JSON list of C-alpha atoms in Angstrom, two decimals:
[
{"chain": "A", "resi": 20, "resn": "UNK", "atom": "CA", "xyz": [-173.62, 117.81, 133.98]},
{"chain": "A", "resi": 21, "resn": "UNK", "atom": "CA", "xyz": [-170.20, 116.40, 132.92]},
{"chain": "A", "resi": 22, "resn": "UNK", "atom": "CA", "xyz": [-170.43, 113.77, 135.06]},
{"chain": "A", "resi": 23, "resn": "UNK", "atom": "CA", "xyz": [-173.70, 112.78, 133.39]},
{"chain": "A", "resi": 24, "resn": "UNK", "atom": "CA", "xyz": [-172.72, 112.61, 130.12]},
{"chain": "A", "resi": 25, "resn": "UNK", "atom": "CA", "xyz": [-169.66, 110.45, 131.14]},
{"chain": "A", "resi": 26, "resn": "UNK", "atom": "CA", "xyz": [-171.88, 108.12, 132.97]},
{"chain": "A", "resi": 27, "resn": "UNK", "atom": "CA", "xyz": [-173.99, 107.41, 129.93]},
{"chain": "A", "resi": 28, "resn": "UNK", "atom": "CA", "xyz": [-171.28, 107.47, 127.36]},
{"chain": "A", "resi": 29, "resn": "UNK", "atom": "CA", "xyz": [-170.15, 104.62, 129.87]},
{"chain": "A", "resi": 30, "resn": "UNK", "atom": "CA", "xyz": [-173.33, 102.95, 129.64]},
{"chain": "A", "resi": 31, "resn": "UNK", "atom": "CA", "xyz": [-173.58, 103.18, 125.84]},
{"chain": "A", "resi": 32, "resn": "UNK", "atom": "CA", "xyz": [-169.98, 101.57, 125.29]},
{"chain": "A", "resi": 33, "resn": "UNK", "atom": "CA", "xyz": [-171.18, 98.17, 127.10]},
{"chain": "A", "resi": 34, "resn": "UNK", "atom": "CA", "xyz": [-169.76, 95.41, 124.85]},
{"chain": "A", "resi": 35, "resn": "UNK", "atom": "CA", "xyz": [-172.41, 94.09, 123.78]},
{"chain": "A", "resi": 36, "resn": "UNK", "atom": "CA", "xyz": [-174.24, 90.60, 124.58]},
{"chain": "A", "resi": 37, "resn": "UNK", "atom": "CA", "xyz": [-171.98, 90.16, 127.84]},
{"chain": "A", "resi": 38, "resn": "UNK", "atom": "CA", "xyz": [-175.49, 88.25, 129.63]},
{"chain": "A", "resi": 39, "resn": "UNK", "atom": "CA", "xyz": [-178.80, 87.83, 129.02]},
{"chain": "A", "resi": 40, "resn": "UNK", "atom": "CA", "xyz": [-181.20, 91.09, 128.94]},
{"chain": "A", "resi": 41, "resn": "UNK", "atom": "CA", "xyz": [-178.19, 93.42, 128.23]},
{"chain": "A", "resi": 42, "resn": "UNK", "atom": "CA", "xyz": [-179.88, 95.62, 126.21]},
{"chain": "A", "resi": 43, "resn": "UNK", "atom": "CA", "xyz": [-182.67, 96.19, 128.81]},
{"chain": "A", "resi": 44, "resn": "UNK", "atom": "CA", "xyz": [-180.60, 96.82, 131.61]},
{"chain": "A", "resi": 45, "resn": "UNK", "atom": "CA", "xyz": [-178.69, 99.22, 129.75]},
{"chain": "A", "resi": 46, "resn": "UNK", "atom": "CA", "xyz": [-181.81, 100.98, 128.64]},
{"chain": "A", "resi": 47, "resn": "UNK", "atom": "CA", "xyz": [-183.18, 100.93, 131.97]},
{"chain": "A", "resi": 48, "resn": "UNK", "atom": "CA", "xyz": [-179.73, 102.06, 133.90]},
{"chain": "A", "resi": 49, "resn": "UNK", "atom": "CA", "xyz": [-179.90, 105.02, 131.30]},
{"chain": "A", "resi": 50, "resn": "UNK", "atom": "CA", "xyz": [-183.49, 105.88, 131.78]},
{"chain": "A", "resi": 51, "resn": "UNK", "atom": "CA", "xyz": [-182.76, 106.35, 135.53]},
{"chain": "A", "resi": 52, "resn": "UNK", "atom": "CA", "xyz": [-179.62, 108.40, 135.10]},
{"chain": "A", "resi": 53, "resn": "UNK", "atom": "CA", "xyz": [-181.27, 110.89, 132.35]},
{"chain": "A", "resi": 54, "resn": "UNK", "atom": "CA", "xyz": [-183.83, 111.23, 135.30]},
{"chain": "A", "resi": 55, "resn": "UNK", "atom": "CA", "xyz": [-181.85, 111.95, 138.11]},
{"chain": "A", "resi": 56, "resn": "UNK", "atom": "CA", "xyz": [-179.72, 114.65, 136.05]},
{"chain": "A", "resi": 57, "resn": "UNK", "atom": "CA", "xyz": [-182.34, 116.01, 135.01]},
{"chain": "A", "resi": 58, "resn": "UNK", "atom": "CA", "xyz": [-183.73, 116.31, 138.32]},
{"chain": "A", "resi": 59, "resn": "UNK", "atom": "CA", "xyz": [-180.51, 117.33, 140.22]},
{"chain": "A", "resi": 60, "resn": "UNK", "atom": "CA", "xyz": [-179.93, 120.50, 137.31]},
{"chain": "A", "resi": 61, "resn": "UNK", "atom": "CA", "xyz": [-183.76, 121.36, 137.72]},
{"chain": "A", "resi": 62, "resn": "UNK", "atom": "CA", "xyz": [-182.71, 121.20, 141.20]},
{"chain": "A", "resi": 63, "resn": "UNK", "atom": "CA", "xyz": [-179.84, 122.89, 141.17]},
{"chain": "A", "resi": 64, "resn": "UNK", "atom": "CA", "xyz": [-181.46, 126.14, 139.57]},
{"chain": "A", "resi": 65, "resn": "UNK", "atom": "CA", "xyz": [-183.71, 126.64, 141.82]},
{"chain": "A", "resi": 66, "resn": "UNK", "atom": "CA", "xyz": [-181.34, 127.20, 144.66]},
{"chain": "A", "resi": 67, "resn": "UNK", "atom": "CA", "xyz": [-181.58, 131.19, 145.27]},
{"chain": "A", "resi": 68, "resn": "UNK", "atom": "CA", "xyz": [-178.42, 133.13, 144.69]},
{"chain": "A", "resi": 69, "resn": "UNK", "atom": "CA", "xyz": [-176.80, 134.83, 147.83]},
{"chain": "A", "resi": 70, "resn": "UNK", "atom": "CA", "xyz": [-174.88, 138.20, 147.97]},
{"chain": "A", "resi": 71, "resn": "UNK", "atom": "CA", "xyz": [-172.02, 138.08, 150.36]},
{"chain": "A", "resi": 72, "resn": "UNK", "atom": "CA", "xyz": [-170.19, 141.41, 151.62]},
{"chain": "A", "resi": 73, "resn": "UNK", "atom": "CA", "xyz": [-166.77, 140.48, 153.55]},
{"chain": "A", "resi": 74, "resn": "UNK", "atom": "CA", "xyz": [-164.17, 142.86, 155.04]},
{"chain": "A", "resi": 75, "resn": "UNK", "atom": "CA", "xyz": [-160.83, 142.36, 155.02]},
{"chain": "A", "resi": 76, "resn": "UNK", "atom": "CA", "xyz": [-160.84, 141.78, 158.68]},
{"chain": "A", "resi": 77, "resn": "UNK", "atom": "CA", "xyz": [-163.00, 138.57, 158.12]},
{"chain": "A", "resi": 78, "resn": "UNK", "atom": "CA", "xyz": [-166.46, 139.82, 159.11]},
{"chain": "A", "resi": 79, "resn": "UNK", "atom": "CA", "xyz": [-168.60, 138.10, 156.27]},
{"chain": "A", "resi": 80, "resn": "UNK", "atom": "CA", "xyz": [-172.41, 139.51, 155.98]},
{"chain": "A", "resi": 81, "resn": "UNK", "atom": "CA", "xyz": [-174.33, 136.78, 153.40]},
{"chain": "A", "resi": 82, "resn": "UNK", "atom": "CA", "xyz": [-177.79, 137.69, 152.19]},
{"chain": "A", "resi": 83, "resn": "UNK", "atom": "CA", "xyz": [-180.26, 135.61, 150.95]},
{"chain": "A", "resi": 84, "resn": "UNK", "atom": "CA", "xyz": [-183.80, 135.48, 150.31]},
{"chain": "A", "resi": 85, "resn": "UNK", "atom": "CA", "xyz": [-183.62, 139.33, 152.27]},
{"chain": "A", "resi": 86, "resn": "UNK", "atom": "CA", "xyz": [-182.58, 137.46, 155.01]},
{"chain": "A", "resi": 87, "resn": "UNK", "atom": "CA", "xyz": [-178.99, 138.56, 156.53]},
{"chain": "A", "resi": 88, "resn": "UNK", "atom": "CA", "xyz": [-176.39, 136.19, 158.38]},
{"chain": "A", "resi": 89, "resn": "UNK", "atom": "CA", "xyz": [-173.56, 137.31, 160.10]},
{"chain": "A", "resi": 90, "resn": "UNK", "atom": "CA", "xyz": [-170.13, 134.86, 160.27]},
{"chain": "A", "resi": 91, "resn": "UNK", "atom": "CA", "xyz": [-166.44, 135.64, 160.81]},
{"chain": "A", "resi": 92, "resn": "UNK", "atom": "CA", "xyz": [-164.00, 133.80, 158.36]},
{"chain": "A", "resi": 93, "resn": "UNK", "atom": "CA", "xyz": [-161.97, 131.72, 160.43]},
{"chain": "A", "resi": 94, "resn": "UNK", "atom": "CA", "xyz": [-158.50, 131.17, 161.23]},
{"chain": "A", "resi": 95, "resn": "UNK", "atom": "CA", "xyz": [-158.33, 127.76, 159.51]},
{"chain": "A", "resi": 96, "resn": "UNK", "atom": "CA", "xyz": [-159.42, 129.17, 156.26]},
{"chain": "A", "resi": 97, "resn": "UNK", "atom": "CA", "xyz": [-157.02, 127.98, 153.81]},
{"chain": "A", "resi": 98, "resn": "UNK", "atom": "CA", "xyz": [-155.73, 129.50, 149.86]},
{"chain": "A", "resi": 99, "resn": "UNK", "atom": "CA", "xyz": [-154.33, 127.66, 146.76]},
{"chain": "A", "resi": 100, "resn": "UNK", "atom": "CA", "xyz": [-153.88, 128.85, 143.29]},
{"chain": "A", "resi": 101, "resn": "UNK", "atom": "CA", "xyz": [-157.43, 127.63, 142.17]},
{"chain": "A", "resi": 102, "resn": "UNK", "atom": "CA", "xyz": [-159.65, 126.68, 145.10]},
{"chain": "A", "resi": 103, "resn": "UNK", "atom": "CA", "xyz": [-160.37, 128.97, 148.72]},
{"chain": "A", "resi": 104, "resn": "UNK", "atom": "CA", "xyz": [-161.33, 126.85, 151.68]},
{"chain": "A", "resi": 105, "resn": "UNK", "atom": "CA", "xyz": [-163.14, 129.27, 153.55]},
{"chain": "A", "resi": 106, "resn": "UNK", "atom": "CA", "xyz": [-164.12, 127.99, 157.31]},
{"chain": "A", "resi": 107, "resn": "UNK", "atom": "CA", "xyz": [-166.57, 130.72, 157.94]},
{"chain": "A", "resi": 108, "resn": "UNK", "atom": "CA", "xyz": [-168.58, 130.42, 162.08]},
{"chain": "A", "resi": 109, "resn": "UNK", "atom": "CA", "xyz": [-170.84, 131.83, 163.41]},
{"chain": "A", "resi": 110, "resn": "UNK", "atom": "CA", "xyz": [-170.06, 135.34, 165.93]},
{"chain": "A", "resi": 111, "resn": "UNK", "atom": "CA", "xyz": [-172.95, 134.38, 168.58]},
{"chain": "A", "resi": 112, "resn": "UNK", "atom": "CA", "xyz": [-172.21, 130.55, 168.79]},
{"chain": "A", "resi": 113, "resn": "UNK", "atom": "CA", "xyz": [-168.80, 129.74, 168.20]},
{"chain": "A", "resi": 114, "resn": "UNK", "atom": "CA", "xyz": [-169.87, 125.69, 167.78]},
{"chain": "A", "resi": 115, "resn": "UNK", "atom": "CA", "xyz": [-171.72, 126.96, 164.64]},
{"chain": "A", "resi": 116, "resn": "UNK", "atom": "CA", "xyz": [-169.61, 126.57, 161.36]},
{"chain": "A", "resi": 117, "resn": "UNK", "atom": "CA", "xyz": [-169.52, 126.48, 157.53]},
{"chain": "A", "resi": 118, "resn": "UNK", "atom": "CA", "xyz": [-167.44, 125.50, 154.95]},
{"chain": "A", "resi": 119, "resn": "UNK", "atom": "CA", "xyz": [-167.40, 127.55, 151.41]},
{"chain": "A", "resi": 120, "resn": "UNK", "atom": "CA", "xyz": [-165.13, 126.28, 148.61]},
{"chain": "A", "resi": 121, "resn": "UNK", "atom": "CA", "xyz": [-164.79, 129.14, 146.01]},
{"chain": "A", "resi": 122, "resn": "UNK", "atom": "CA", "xyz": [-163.13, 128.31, 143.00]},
{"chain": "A", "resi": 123, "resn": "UNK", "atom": "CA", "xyz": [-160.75, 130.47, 141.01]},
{"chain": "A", "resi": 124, "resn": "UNK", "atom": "CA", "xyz": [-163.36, 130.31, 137.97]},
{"chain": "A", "resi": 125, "resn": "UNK", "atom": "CA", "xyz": [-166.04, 131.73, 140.00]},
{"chain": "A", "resi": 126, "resn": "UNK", "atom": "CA", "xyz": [-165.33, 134.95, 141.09]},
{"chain": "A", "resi": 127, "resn": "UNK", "atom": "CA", "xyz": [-163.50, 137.61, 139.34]},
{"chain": "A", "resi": 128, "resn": "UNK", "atom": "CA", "xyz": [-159.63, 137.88, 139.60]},
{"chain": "A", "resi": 129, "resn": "UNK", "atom": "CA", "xyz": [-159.86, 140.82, 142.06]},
{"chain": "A", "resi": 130, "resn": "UNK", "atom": "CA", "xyz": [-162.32, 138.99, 144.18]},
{"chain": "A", "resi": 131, "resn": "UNK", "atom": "CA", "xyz": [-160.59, 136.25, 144.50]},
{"chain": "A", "resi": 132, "resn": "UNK", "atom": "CA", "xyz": [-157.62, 137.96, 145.51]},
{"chain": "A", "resi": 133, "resn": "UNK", "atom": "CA", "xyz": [-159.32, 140.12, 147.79]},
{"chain": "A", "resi": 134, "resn": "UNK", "atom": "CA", "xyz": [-160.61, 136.68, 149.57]},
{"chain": "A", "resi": 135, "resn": "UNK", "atom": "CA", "xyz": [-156.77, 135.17, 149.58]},
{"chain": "A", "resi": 136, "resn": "UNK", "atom": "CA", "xyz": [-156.02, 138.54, 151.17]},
{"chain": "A", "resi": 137, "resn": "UNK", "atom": "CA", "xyz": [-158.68, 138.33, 153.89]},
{"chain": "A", "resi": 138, "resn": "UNK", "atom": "CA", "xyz": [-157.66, 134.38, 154.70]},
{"chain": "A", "resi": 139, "resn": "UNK", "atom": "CA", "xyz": [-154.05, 135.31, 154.99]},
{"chain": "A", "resi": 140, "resn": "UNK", "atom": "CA", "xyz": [-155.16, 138.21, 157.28]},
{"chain": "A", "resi": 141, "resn": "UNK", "atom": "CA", "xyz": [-156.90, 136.03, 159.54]},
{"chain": "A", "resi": 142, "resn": "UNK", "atom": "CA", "xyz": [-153.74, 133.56, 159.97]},
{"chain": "A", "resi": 143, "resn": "UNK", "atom": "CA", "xyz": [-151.89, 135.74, 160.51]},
{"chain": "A", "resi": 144, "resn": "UNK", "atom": "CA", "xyz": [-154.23, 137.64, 163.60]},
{"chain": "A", "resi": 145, "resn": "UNK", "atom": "CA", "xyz": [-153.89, 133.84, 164.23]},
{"chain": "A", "resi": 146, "resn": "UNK", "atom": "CA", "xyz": [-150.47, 133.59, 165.32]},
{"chain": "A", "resi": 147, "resn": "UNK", "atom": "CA", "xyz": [-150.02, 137.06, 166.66]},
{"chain": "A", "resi": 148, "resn": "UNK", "atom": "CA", "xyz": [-152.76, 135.87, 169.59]},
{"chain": "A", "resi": 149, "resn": "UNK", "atom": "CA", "xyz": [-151.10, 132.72, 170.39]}
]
């Protein structure tokens, strides 16, 4: 939504009279963006919520719509201070993979932690193998 509103604060700040039909084309270039925001957040709510259960040995059950998908957090999984890379693939075909980014914002502080935890745990099963 941020990104909206800077994109027509841009639009609004055109200097004014730079060609012919300014006015229109700014109109028109703001009509369009109100409409695709307003699409993409109409969009964006309808996307169901998922519950994910994860163990701290990287198994990683997500549920959604009643539906249930298993995935193993992988190996290259990787932790800062604010943002999780989480490479999560699939336990029947291998080729099969996801990437989550989970923000620091998004979960709780003990959740977050606990996911750091897991993603270290799995690096370091990592190395142990090699």
């Amino acid at each position: 939504m941020v990104t909206y509103l800077v994109i027509i604060a841009s639009i609004s700040t055109w200097q004014s009279n730079i060609f012919n039909y300014q006015l229109l084309v700014q109109v028109l270039f703001l009509f369009v963006v109100l409409i695709y925001g307003y699409k993409s957040i109409v969009k964006q709510g309808k996307i169901p919520q998922s519950v994910i259960i994860f163990s701290q040995d990287g198994k990683w059950l997500e549920t959604v719509s009643g539906e249930q998908v298993s995935w193993q957090v992988s190996p290259q999984s990787r932790a800062t201070r604010l943002v999780l890379f989480i490479n999560i693939v699939s336990p029947l075909t291998p080729q099969k993979s996801q990437w989550r980014l989970i923000y620091k914002d998004q979960v709780n502080e003990q959740y977050f932690r606990r996911l750091c935890r897991v993603i270290i745990f799995q690096q370091q099963n990592a190395t142990r193998i090699i």
